[in-house]
Coordinates of C-alpha atoms and ligand atoms in Angstrom, one line a residue:
X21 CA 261.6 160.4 52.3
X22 CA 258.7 158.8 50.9
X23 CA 260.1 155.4 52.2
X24 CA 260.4 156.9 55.7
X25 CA 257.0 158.3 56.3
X26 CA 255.3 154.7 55.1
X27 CA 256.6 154.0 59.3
X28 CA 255.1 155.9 62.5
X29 CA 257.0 156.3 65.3
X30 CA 256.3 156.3 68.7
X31 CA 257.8 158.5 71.5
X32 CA 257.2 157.1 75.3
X33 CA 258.8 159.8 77.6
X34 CA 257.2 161.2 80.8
X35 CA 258.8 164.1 80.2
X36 CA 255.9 166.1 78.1
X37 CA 258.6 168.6 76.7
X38 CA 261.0 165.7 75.3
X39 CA 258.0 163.7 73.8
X40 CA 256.6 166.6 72.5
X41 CA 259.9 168.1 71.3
X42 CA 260.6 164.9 69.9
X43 CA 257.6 164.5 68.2
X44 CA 257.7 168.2 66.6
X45 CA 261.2 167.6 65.5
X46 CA 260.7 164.5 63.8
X47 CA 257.5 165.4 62.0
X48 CA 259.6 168.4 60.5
X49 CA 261.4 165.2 58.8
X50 CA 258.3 164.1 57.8
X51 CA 257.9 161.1 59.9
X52 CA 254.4 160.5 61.3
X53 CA 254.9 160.8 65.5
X54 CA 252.6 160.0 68.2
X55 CA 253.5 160.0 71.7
X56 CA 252.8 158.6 75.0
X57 CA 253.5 160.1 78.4
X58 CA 253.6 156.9 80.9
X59 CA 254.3 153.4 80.0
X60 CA 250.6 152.4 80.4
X61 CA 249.6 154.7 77.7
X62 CA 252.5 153.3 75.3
X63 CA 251.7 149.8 75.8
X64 CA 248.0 150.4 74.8
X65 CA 249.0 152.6 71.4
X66 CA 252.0 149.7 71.1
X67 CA 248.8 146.7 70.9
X68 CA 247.3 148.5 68.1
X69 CA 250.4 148.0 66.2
X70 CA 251.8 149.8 63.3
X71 CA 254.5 151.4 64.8
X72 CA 258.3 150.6 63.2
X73 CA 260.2 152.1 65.7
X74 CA 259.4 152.7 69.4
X75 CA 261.2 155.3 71.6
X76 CA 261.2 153.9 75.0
X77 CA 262.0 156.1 78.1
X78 CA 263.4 153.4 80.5
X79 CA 262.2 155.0 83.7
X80 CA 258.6 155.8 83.5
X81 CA 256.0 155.1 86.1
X82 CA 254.1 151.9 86.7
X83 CA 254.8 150.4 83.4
X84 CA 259.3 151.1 82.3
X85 CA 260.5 150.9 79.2
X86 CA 262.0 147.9 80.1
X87 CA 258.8 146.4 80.7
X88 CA 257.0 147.5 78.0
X89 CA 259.8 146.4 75.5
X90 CA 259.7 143.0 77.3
X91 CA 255.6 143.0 76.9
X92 CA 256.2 143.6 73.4
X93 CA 258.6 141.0 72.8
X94 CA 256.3 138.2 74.5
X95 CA 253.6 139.2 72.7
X96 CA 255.2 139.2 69.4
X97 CA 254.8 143.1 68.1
X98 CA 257.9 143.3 66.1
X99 CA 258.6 146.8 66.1
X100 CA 262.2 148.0 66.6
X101 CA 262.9 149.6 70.4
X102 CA 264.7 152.5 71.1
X103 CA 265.8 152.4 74.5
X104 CA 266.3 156.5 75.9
X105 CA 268.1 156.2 79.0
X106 CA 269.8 158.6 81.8
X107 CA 273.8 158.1 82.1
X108 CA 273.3 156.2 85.4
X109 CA 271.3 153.4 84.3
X110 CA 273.3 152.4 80.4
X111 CA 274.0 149.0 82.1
X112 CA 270.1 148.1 82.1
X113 CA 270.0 149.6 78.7
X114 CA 273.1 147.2 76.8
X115 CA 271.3 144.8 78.8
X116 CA 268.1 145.4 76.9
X117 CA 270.1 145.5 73.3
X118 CA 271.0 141.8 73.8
X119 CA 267.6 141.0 74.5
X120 CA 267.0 142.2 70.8
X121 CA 266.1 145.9 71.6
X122 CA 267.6 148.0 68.5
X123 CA 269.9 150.6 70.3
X124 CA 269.7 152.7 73.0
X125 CA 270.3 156.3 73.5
X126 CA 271.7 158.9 76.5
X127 CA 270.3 162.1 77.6
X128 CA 270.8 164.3 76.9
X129 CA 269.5 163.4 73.4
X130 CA 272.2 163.7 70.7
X131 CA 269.4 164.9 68.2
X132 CA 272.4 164.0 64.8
X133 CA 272.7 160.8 66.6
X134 CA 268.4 159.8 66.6
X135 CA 268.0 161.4 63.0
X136 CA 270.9 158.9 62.2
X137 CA 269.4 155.7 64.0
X138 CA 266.0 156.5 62.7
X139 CA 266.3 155.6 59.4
X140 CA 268.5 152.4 59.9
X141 CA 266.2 151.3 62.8
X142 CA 263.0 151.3 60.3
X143 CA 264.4 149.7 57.7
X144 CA 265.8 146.8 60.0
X145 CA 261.9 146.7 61.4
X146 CA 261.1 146.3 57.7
X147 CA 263.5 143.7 56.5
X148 CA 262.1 141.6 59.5
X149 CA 258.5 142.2 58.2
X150 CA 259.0 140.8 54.8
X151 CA 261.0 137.8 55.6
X152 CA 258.2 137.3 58.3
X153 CA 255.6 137.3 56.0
X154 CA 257.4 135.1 53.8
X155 CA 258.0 133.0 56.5
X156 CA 254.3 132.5 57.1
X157 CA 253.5 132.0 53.3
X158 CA 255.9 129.4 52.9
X159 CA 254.7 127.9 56.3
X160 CA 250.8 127.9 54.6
X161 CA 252.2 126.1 51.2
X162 CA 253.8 123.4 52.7
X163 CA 250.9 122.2 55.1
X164 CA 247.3 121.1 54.6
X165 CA 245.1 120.8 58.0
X166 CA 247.8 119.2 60.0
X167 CA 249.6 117.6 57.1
X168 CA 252.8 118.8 56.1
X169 CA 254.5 117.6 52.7
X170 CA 254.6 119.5 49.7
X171 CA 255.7 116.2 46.7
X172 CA 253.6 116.4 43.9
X173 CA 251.9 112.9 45.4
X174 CA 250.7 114.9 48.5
X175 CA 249.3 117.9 46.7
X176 CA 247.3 115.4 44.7
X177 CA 246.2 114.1 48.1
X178 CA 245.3 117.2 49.1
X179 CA 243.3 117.9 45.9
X180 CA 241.3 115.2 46.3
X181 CA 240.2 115.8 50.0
X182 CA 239.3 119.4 49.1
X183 CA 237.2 118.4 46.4
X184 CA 236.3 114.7 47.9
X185 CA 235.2 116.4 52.1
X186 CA 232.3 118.7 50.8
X187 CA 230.2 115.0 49.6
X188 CA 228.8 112.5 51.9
X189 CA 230.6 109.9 49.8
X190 CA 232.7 107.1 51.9
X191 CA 236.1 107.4 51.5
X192 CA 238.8 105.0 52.2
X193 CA 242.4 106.0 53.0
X194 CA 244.8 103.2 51.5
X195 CA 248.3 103.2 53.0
X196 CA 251.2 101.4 54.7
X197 CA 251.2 102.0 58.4
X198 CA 252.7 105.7 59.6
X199 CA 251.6 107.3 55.9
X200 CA 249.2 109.5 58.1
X201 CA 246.3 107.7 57.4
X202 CA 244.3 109.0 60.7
X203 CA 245.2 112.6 59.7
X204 CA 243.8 112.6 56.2
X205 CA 240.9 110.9 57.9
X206 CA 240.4 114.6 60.2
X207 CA 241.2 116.5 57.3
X208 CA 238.2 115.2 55.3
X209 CA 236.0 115.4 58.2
X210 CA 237.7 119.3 58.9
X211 CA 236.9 120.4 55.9
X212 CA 233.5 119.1 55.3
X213 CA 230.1 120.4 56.0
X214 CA 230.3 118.2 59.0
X215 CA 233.2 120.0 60.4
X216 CA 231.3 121.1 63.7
X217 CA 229.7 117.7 64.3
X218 CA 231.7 114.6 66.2
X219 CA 234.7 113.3 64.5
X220 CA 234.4 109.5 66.4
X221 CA 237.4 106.6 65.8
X222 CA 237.5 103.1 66.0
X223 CA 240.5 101.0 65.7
X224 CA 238.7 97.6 64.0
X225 CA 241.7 96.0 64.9
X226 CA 242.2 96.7 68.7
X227 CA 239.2 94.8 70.3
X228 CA 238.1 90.9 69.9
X229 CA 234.6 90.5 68.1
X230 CA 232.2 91.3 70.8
X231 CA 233.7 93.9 72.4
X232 CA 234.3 95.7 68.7
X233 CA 230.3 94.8 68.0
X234 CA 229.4 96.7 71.3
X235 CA 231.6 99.4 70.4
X236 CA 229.7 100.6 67.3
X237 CA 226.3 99.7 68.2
X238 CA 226.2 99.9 71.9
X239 CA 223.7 97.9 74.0
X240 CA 220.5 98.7 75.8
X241 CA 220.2 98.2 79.7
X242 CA 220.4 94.3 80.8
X243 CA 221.4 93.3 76.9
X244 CA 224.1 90.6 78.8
X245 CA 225.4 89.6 82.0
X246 CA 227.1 93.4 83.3
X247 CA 225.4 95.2 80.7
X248 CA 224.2 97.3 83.8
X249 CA 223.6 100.6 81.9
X250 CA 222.3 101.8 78.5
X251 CA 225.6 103.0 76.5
X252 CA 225.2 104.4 73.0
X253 CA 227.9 103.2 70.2
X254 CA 230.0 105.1 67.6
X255 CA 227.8 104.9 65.3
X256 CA 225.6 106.8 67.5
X257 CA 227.9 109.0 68.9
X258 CA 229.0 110.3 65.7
X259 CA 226.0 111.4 64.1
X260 CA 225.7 114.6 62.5
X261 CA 229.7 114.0 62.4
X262 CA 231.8 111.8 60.6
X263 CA 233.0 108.0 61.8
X264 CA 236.4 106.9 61.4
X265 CA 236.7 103.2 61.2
X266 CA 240.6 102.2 60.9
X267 CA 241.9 99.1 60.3
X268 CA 238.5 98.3 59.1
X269 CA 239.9 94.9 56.6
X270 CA 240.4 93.7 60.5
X271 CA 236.6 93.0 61.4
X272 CA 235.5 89.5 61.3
X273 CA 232.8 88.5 58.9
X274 CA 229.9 88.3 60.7
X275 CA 230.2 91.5 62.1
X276 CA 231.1 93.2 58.6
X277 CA 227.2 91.8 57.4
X278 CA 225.8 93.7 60.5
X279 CA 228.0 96.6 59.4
X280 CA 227.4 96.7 56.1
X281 CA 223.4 96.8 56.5
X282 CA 224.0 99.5 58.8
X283 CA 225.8 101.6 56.7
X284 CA 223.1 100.9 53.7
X285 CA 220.4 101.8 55.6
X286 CA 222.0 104.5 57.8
X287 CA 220.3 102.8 60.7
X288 CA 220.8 99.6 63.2
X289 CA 219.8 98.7 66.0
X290 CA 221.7 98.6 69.5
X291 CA 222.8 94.7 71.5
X292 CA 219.6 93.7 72.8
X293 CA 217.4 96.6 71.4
X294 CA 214.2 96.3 69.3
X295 CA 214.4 100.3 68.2
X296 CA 216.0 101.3 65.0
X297 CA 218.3 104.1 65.4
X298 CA 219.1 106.8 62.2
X299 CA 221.9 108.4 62.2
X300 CA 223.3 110.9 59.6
X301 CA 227.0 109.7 59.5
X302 CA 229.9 110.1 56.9
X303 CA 232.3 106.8 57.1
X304 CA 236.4 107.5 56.7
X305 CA 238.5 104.1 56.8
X306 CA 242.0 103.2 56.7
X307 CA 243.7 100.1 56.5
X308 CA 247.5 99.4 55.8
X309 CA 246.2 96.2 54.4
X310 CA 246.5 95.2 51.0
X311 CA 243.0 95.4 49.9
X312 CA 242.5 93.0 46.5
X313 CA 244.3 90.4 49.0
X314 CA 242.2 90.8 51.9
X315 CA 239.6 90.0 49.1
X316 CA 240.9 87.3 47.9
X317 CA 241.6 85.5 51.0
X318 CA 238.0 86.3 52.1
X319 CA 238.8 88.5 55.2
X320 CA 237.0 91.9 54.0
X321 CA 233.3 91.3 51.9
X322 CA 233.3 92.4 48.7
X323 CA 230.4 94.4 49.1
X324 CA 231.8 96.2 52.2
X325 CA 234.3 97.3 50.6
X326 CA 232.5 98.6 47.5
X327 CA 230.1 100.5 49.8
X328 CA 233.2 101.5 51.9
X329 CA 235.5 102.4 48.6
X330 CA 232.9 105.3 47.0
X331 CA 236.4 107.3 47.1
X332 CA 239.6 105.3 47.1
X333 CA 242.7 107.8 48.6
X334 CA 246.0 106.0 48.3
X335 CA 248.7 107.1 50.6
X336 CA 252.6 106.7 49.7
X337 CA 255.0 106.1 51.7
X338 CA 257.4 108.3 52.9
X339 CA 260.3 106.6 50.2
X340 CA 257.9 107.4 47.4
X341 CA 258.2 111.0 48.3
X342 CA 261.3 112.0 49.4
X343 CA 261.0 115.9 48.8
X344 CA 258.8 115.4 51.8
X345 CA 261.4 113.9 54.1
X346 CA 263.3 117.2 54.7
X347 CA 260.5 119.5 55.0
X348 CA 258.6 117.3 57.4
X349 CA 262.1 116.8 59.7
X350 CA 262.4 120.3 59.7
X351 CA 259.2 120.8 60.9
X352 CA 259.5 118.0 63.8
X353 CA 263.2 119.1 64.3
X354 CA 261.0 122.9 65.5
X355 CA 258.3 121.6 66.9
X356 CA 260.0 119.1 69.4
X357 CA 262.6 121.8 70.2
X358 CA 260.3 124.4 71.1
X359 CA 258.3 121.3 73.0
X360 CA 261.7 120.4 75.3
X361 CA 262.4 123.7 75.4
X362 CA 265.9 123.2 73.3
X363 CA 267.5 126.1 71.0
X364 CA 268.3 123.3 68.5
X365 CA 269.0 124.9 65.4
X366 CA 269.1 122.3 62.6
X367 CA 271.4 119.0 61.8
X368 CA 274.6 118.0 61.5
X369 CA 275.9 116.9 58.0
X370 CA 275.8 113.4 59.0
X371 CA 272.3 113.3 60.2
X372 CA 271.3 114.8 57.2
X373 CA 272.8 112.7 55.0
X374 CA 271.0 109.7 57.4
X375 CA 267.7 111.2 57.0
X376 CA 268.3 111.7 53.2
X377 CA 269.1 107.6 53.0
X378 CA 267.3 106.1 55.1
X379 CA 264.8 103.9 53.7
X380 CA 261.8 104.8 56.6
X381 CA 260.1 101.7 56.5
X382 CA 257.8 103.2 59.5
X383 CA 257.1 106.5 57.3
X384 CA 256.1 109.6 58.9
X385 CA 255.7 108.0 62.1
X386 CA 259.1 106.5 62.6
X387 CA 260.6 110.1 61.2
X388 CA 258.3 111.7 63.7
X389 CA 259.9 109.6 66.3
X390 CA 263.2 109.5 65.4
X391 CA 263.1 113.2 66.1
X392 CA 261.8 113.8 69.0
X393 CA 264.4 111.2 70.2
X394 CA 267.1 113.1 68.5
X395 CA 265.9 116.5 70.0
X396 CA 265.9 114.5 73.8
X397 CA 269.5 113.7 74.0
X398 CA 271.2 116.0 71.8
X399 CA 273.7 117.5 73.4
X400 CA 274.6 120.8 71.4
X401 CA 272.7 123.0 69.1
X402 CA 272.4 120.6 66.5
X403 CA 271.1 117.3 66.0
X404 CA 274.2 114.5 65.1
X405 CA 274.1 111.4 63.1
X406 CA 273.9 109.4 66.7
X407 CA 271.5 111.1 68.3
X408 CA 269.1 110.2 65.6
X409 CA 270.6 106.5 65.4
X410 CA 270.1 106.0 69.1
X411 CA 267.2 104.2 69.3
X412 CA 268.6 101.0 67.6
X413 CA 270.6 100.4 70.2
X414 CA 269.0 99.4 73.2
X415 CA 271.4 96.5 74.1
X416 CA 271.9 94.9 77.4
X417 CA 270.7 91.9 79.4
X418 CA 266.3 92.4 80.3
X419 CA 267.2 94.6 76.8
X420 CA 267.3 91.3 75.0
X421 CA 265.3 88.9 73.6
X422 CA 266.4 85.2 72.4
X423 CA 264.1 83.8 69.6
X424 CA 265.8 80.6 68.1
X425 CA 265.4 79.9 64.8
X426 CA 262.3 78.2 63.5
X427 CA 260.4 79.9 66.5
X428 CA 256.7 80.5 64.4
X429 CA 256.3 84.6 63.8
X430 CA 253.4 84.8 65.6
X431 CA 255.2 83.7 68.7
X432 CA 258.5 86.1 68.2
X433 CA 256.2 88.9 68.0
X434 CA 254.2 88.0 71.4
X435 CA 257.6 87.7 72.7
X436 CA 258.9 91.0 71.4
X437 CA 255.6 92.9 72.3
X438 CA 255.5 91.8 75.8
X439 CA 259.2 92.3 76.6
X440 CA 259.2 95.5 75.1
X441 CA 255.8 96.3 77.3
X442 CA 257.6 95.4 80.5
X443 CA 260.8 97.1 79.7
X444 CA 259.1 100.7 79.5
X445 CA 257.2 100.1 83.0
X446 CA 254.0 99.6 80.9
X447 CA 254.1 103.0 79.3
X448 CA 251.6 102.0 75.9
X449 CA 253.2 105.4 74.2
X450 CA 256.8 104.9 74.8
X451 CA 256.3 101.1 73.8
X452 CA 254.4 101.7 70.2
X453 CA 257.1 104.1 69.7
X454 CA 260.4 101.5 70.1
X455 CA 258.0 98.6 67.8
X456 CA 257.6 101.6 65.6
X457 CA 253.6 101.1 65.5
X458 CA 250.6 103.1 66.6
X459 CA 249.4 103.1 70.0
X460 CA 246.0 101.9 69.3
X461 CA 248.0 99.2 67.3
X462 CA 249.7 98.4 69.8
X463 CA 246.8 98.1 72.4
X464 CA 245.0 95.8 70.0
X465 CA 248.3 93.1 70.3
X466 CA 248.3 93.5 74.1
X467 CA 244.2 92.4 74.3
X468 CA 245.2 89.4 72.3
X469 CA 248.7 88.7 73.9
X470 CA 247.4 89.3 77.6
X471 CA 244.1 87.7 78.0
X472 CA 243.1 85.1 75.3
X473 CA 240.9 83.7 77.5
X474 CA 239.3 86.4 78.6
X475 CA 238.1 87.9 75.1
X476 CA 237.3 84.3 74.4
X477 CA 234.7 84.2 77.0
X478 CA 233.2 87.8 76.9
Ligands
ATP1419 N1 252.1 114.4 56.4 C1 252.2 114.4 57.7 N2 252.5 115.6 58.3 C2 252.7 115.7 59.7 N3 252.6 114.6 60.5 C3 252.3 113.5 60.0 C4 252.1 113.3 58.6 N4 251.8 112.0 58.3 C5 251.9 111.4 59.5 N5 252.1 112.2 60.5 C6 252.3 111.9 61.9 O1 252.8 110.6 62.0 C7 252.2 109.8 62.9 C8 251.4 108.6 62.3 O2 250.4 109.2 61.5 P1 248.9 108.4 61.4 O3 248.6 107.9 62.8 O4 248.0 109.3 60.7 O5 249.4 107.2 60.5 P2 248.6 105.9 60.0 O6 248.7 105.9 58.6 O7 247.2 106.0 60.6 O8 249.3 104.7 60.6 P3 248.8 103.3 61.2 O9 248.4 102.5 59.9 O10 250.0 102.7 61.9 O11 247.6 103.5 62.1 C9 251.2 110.7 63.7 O12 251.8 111.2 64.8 C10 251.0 111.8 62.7 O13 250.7 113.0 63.3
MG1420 MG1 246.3 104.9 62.1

């Protein structure tokens, strides 16, 4: 019995005697009974938890025991229900069993029948409590912050930040595009001292020199022609916080001096101000870039880059961990299910095998999308092979674009870009997603696509 009395029970009847009966009659067994005489009453005892089985009158005022079983269900209180019902209404109680309720009885109460149920309905509430839990722990080891991935490579990753986030050191995040550069970049800042200050990004790469200058150091009042207000930069805007500069081997040269005395001293001064600003900042970067060649070729200082590098973090890409690939299409597979509200409940052979293969040039990112395409059109309760193969297929006429051999890369990829642009209505998200790059990627090729004049005369 010992087993048994680890689980109360609660009794919901407004009939006093049969509660109270009830409650008398299985304490005698040694189970530990309270009871409620209306549904409001129940549902208040219920919220407190720690019941394994309620026994649910189904007509009591204001608040049934249909209602209070369906409270409990949206609210996630995982005891087993009971449903006690009258002759007349065992329709409304089947009806309750397939919405998970345990069983239901008929009055009058068969007592051989409860004392049998009893026992079988806590150990079922039981069961579910352990796999839960283990659901949850397994859940907590496979994620850091918002990363998922368990590989050896990722729980190094992971190491690092813990021990790296506390320090004001800079920290660069090294990595081909879609590694999750951006989210190490919030996990650092997450799990620092800084976690309640500003966590302010700047794609390097998305505007033309002058705008990106204004952008981190912000101007005064009448610094140029329209500068018609004051407007503080990021690296005012994140202080006390942590600044995130991606793409940061993108920055032309001149600005990267002004940068770097900025970061050395921790202060600068705004376009057309005279004041020196402080600011307490931590810098994150990212760039998908490789570094020693930037170098080399002169596009990111040396110096910057030292000053930048205090930490190096190098991300791999998705190929170089493939234990990752499952959990992480798991986890997309549930969230972008429960998202399009779609009781998808895993994936067909074939798809798996694809996701197993597949090389992922785009890493997490192009999983990530692949997936929530996947989830869109599939028709049944499991994601196929050509759901997640869909998106290679756009095909048709305005679907099409003719480069002729010879045709210099820089202009294939205007070309691409732009069509792609127009054929998604000018929807920036659904566009980065069929290039398979970022948004703010993305945004920075339109700006130089669009209006090379323009920047050129800002
Ligand atoms: N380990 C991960 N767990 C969960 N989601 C991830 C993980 N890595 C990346 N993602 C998701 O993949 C997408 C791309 O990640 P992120 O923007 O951080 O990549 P990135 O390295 O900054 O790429 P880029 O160089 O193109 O900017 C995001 O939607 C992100 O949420
Ligand atoms: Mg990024």
């Amino acid at each position: 019995m010992t087993a048994v009395m680890q689980s109360k029970i609660l009794v919901a009847d407004d009939e006093r005697h049969i509660a109270e009966g009830l409650q008398m009659l299985l304490a005698d067994d040694g189970y530990e009974v309270d009871t409620a005489t209306d549904g409001k009453a129940a549902w208040e005892l219920v919220q407190k938890g720690g019941y394994g089985v309620v026994l649910a009158d189904l007509r009591m005022p204001e608040i049934d025991g249909l209602e209070l079983f369906s409270r409990m269900r949206k609210a996630g209180i995982p005891s087993e229900v009971i449903i006690i019902t009258g002759s007349a209404s065992v329709d409304t109680a089947v009806e309750a069993m397939r919405e998970g309720a345990y069983d239901y009885l008929e009055k009058p109460l068969n007592i051989g029948r409860l004392k049998a149920l009893l026992p079988k309905a806590l150990e079922a509430y039981k069961v579910k409590q352990a796999n839960r839990s283990l659901e949850e722990r397994l859940a907590n080891l496979t994620r850091f912050g918002d990363l998922i991935g368990q590989s050896e490579e990722m729980r190094k990753i992971y190491d690092m930040i813990e021990s790296a986030a506390p320090s004001n050191a800079s920290i660069i995040v090294v990595g081909e595009s879609g590694t999750g550069k951006e989210l190490v970049a919030r996990a650092i800042h997450d799990k620092s001292t800084r976690a309640k200050g500003p966590f302010v990004a700047i794609n390097c790469a998305a505007f033309p020199r002058e705008i990106l200058e204004n952008e981190l150091f912000g101007h005064e009042k009448g610094a140029f022609t329209g500068a018609i207000n004051e407007k503080p930069g990021c690296f005012e805007m994140a202080d006390g916080g942590t600044l995130f500069l991606d793409e940061v081997a993108e920055m032309e040269p001149d600005i990267q001096v002004k940068f770097l005395r900025a970061l050395e001293q921790r202060s600068f001064r705004r376009l057309g101000g005279k004041k020196e600003i402080h600011v307490d900042i931590r810098v994150v970067s990212a760039t998908n870039k490789n570094i020693q060649r930037a170098i080399d070729e002169g596009k990111l200082r040396d110096d910057l880059y030292h000053r930048l590098a205090v930490i190096p973090l190098h991300l791999p890409p998705l190929r170089e961990r493939r234990g990752d690939v499952r959990i992480l299409a798991e986890a997309f597979l549930r969230r972008f299910s429960e998202e399009n509200s779609k009781p998808i409940k895993g994936f067909a052979a074939d798809a798996l095998e694809f996701i197993h293969t597949y090389r992922w040039p785009g890493n997490v990112r192009e999983l990530k999308n692949a997936l929530e395409r996947a989830v869109i059109l599939a028709r049944g309760d499991e994601v196929t092979l050509k759901d997640l193969q869909a998106h290679d297929q756009i095909g048709g006429d305005d679907r099409e674009v003719r480069i002729s051999v010879g045709t210099p890369l820089e202009q294939a990829e205007r070309t691409l870009v732009l069509k792609t642009f127009s054929f998604v209505d000018g929807d920036h998200g659904r566009a980065a997603t069929l290039l398979g790059i970022g948004e703010d990627d993305l945004r920075g090729r339109l700006s130089q696509f669009l209006a090379p004049e323009t920047a050129a005369a800002s």
